[in-house]
Short mmCIF file of C-alpha atoms in Angstrom, two decimals:
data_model
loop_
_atom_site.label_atom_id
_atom_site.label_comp_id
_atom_site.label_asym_id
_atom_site.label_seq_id
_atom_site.Cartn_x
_atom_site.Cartn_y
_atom_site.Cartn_z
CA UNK A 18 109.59 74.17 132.59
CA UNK A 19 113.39 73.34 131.44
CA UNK A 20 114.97 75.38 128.51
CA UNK A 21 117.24 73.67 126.58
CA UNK A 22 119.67 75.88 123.87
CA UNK A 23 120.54 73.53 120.93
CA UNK A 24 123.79 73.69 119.53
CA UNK A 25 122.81 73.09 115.96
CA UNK A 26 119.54 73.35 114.14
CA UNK A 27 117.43 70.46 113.98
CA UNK A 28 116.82 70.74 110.13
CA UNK A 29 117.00 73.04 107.76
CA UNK A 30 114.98 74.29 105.08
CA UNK A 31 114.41 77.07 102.50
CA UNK A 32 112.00 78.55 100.49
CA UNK A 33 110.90 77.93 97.36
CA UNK A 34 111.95 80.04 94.36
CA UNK A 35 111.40 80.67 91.06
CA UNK A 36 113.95 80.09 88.22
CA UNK A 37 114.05 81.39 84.30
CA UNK A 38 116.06 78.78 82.45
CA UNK A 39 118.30 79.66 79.82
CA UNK A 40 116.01 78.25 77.31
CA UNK A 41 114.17 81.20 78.68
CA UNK A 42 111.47 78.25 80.81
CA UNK A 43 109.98 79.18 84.18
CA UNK A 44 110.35 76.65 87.12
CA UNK A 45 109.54 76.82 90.21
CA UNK A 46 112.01 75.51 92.51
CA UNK A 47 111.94 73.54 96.17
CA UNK A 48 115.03 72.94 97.92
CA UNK A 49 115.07 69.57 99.64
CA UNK A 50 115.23 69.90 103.41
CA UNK A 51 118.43 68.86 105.45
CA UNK A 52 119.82 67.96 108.35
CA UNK A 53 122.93 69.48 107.49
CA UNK A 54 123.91 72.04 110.00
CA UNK A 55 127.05 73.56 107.86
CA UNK A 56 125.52 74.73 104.92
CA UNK A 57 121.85 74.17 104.88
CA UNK A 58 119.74 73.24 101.20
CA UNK A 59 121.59 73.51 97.98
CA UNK A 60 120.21 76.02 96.02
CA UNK A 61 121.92 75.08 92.95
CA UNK A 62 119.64 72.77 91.44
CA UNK A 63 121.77 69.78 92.64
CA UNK A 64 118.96 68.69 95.68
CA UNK A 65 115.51 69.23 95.53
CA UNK A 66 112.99 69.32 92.90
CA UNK A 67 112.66 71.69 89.87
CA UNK A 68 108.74 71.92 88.59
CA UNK A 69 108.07 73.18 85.28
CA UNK A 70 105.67 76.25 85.53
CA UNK A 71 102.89 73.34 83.36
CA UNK A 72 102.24 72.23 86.84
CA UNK A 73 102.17 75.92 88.53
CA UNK A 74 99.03 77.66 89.24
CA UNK A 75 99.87 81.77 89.12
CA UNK A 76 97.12 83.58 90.95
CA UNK A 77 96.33 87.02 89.96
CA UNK A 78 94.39 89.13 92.45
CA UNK A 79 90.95 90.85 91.82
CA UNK A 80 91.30 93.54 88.94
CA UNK A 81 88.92 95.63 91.15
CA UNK A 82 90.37 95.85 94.55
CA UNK A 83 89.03 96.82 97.01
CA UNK A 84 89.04 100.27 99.19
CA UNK A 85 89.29 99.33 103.29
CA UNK A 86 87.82 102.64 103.65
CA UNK A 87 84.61 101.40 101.93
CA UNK A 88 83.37 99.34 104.47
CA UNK A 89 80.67 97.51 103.47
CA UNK A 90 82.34 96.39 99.81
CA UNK A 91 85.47 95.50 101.69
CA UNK A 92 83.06 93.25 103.77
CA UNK A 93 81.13 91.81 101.01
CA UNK A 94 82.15 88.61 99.08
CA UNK A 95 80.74 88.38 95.64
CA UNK A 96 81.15 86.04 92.50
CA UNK A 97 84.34 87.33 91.91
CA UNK A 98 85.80 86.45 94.71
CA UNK A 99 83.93 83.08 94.68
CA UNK A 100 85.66 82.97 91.24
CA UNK A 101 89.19 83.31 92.04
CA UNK A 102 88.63 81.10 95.46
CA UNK A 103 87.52 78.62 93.29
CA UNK A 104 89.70 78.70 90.78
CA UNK A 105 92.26 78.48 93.47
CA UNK A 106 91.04 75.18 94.95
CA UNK A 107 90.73 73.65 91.52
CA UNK A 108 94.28 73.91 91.00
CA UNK A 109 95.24 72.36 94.18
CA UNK A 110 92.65 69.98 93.64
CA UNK A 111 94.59 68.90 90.09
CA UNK A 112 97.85 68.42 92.16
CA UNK A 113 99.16 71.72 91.05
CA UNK A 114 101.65 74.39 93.05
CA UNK A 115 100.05 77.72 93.73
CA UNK A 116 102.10 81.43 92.89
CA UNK A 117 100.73 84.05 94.21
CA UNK A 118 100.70 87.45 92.71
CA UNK A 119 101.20 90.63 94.92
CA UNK A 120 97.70 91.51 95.81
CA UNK A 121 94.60 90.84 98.43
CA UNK A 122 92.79 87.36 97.55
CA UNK A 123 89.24 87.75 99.46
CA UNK A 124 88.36 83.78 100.09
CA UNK A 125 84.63 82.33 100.64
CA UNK A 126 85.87 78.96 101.48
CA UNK A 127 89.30 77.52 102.82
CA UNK A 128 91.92 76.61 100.39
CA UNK A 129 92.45 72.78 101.21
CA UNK A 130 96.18 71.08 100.47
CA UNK A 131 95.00 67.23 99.69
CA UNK A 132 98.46 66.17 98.47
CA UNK A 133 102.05 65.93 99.71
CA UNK A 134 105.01 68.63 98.40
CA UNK A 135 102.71 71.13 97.55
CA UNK A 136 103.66 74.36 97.69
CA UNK A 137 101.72 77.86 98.13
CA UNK A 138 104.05 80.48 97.75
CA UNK A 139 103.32 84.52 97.67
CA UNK A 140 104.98 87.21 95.80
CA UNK A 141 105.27 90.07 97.26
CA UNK A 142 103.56 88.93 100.75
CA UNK A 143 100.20 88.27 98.65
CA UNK A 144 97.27 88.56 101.51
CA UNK A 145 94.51 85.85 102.01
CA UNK A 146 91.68 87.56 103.86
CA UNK A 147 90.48 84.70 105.77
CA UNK A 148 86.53 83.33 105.12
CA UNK A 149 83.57 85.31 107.39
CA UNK A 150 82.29 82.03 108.90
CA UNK A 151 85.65 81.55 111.06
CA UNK A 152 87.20 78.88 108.74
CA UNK A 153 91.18 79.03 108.03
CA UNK A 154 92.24 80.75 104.86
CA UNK A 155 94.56 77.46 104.51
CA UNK A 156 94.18 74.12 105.61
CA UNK A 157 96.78 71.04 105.03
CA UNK A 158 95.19 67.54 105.27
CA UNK A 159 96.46 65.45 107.77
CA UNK A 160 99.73 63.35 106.35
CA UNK A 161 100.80 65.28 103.95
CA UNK A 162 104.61 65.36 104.52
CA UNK A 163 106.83 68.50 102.47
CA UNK A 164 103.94 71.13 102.28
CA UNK A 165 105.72 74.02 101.93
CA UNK A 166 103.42 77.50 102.38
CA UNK A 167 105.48 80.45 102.23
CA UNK A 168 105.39 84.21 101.33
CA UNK A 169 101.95 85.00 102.63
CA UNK A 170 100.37 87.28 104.99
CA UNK A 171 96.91 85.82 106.06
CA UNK A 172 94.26 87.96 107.42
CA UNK A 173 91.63 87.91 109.79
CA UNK A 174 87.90 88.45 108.06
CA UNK A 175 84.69 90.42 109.69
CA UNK A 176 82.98 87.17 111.26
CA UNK A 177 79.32 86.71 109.94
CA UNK A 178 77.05 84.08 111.74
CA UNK A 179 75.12 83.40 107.80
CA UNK A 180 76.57 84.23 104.67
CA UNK A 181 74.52 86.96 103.17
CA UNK A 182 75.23 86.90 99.21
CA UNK A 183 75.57 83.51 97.67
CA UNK A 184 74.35 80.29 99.63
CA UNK A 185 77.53 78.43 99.45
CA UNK A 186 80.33 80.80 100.47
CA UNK A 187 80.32 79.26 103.85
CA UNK A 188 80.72 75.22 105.06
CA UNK A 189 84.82 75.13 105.41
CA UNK A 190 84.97 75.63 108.78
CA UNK A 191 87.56 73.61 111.48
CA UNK A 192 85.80 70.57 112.70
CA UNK A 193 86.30 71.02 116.08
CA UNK A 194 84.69 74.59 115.60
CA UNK A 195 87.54 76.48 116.65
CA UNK A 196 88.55 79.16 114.36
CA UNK A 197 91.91 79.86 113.27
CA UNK A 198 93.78 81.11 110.25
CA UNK A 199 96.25 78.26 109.00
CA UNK A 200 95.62 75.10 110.24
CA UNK A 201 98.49 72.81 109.73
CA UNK A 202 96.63 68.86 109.80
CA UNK A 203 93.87 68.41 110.94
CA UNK A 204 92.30 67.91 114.46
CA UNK A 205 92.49 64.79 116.15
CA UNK A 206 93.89 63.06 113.42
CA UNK A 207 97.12 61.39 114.09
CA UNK A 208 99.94 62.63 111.73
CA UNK A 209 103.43 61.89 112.73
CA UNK A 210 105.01 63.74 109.77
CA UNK A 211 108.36 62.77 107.96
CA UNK A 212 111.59 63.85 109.63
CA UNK A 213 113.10 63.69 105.85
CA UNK A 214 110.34 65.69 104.30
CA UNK A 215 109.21 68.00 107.29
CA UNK A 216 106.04 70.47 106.41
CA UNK A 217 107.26 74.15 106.32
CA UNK A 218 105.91 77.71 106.98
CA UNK A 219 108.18 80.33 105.81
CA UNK A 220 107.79 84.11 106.18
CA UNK A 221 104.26 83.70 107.28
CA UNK A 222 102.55 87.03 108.36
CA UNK A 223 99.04 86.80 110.32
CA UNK A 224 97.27 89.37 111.62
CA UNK A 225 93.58 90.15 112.67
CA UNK A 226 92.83 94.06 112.86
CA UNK A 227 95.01 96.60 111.24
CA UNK A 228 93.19 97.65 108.07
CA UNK A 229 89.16 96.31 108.61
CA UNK A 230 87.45 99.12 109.95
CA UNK A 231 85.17 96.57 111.50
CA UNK A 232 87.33 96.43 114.55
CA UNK A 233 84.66 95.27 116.70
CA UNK A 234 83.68 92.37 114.17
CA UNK A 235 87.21 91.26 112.71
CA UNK A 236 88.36 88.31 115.30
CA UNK A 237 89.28 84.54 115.08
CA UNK A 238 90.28 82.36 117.91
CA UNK A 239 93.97 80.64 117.15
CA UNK A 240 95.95 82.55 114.15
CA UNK A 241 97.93 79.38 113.04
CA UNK A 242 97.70 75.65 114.37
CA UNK A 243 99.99 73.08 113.63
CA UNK A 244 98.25 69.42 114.40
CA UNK A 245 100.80 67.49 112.27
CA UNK A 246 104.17 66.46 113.38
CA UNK A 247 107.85 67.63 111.82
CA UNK A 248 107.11 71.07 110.71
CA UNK A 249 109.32 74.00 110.72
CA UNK A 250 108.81 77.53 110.96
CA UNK A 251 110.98 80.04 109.86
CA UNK A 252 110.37 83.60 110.49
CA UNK A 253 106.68 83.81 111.81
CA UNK A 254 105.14 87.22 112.86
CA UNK A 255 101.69 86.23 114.37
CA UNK A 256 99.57 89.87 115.23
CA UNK A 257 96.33 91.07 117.28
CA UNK A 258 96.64 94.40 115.93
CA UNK A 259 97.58 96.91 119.27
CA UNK A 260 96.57 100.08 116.40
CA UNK A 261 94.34 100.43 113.76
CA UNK A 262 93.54 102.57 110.89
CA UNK A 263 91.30 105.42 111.64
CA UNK A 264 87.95 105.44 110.26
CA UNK A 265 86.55 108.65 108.02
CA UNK A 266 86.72 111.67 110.48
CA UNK A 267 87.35 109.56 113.38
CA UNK A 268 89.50 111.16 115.64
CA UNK A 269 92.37 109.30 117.73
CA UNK A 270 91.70 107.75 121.08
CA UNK A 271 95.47 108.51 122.50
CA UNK A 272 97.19 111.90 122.08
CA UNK A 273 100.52 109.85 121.72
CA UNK A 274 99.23 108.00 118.61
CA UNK A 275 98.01 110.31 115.80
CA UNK A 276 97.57 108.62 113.22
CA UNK A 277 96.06 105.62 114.70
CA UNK A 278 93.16 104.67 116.58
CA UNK A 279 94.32 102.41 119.81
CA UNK A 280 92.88 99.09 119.94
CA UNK A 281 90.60 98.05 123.26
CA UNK A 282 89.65 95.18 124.72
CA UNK A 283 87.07 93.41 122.79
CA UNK A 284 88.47 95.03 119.36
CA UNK A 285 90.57 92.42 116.75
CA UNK A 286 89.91 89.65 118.96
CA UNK A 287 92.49 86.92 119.23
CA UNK A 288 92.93 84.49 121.91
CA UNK A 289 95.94 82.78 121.08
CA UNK A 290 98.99 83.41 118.56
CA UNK A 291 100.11 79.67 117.79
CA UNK A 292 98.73 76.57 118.96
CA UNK A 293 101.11 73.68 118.42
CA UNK A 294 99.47 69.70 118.81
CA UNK A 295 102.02 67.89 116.66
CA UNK A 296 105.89 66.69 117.54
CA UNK A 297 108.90 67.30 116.48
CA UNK A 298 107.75 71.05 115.76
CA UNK A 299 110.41 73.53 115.71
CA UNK A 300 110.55 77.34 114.74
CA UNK A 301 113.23 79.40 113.97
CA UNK A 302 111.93 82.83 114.32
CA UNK A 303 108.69 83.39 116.08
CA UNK A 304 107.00 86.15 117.09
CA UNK A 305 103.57 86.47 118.71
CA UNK A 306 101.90 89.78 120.03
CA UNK A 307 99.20 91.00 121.85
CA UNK A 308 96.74 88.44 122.27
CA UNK A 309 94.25 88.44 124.42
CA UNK A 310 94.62 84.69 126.64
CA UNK A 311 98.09 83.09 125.51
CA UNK A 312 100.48 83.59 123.43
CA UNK A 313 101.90 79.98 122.01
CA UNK A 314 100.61 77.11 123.69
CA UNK A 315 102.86 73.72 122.69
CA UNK A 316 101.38 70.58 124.01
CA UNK A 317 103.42 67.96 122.30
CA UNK A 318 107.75 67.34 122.35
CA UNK A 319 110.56 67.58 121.60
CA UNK A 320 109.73 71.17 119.99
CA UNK A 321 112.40 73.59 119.70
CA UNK A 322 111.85 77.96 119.42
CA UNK A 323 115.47 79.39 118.59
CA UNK A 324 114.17 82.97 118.36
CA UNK A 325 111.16 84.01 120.00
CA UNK A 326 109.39 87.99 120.93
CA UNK A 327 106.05 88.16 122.82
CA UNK A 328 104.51 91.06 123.60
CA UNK A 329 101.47 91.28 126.06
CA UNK A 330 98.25 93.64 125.49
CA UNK A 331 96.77 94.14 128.77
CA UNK A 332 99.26 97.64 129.23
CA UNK A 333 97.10 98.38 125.65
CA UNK A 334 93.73 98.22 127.39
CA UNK A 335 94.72 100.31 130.38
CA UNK A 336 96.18 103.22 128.60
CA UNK A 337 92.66 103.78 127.21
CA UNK A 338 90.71 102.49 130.02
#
């Protein structure tokens, strides 16, 4: 294996942000990318493209959220969240950005990106709880150069083999049946990407375990794959929860951790962290943890990691053992 240490970034790019005119207009706004290793995207208006809010989906969570220490309704998808799922995908569907208010967004099928430049962005680190048949919360269609998905944390679901309220809350699953959270292209598709107009995920959070009290349900396989070529990630934080909230009355399973119940092996099951198919992928900020087989597994180049943390579970499992 041969490490190289770049002396410049490959490209840069930022996030997307959102802009009140002084004719008092919203816009959202996407810096163009660059190659520029001096002073990275303008943020001035002068690159990039400005979108008038007309052409801006903003997402409001639930009004009723739900309690994680209500199990079952935390578990159970209903016609709300069918509603806002679809009402989700019918904005992308129209070509349309997506803004997501600060909130938990419980998804029965995968939001699909079918055109290029467009942009999901979260306010306030919005959380997609990802679908209970093992499909991603997001999925990008294969060449679809300058997606941009940003701001979001994306959450592993309680996995259910048959959907048990309304018939058509499952079907969106990967088509090579693995399950992941984000899948970036699509498998075994060939998508080179655009060096000019690379994909992007930016302050992406994913996590399986944490809140669910289902700890011995709540799994997926991969937490984000990336099949397409150019993409960039900047500041990813990819987590198998090691702790977990306790459950009513349950008492802690380490003296050292109070507060928390300790996660086992065969709890918030992840195998892998990131999966990476495509070229020309490069991160700038990774971090992967606790997973139970690898923890980034890149089988294409060049790719390029400028900041990377692991940290392995199996000293986890024998603590408790």
């Amino acid at each position: 294996m041969r490490i190289t240490v770049e002396k410049q970034p490959i490209a840069r790019v930022e996030k997307p942000f959102i802009v009140l005119t002084e004719d008092e207009k919203w816009e959202l706004h996407v810096p163009q990318a660059t190659c520029d290793f001096t002073s990275g995207p303008a943020l001035d208006a002068s690159t990039g493209d400005q979108r008038d809010f007309a052409k801006v989906k903003v997402c409001k969570m639930r009004s009723d959220d739900k309690d994680p220490l209500d199990v079952v309704a935390y578990n159970t998808l209903d016609a709300e969240d069918e509603r806002i799922t679809t009402d989700l995908q019918s904005a992308l569907d129209d070509g349309k950005d997506l803004v997501l208010c600060p909130g938990t967004f419980y998804l029965t099928k995968t939001l699909v990106v079918r055109f290029p430049n467009q942009v999901i962005l979260g306010l306030g680190l919005s959380t997609l709880i990802a679908p209970q048949d093992g499909s991603p919360c997001i999925r990008v269609l294969a060449n679809k150069p300058g997606v941009t998905i940003a701001g979001i944390t994306v959450e592993g679901s309680m996995q259910k083999k048959s959907p048990t309220m309304i018939s058509n809350f499952m079907g969106s699953t990967n088509s090579d049946g693995v399950r992941s959270l984000i899948d970036f292209g699509e498998p075994g598709k060939e998508d080179p990407g655009d060096p000019k107009n690379p994909g992007a995920l930016i302050d992406i959070f994913a996590r399986v375990g944490g809140v669910n009290l289902e700890r011995e349900k709540v799994s997926t396989d991969i937490l984000i794959r990336i099949h397409s070529g150019n993409v960039i990630g900047d500041n990813l934080w990819l987590w198998r929860a090691d702790h977990c909230q306790l459950r009513p009355n349950e008492l802690p399973n380490n003296p050292k951790l109070p507060l928390y119940w300790q996660v086992r092996s065969g709890e918030c099951g992840v195998k892998t962290a990131l999966d990476v198919k495509g070229n020309d992928v490069h991160m700038y900020g990774l971090f992967c943890e606790h997973t139970t087989e690898h923890q980034m597994i890149c089988e294409f180049f060049p790719a390029s990691c400028f900041t990377i943390l692991t940290t392995f579970s199996i000293f986890l499992h024998k603590l408790v053992s």
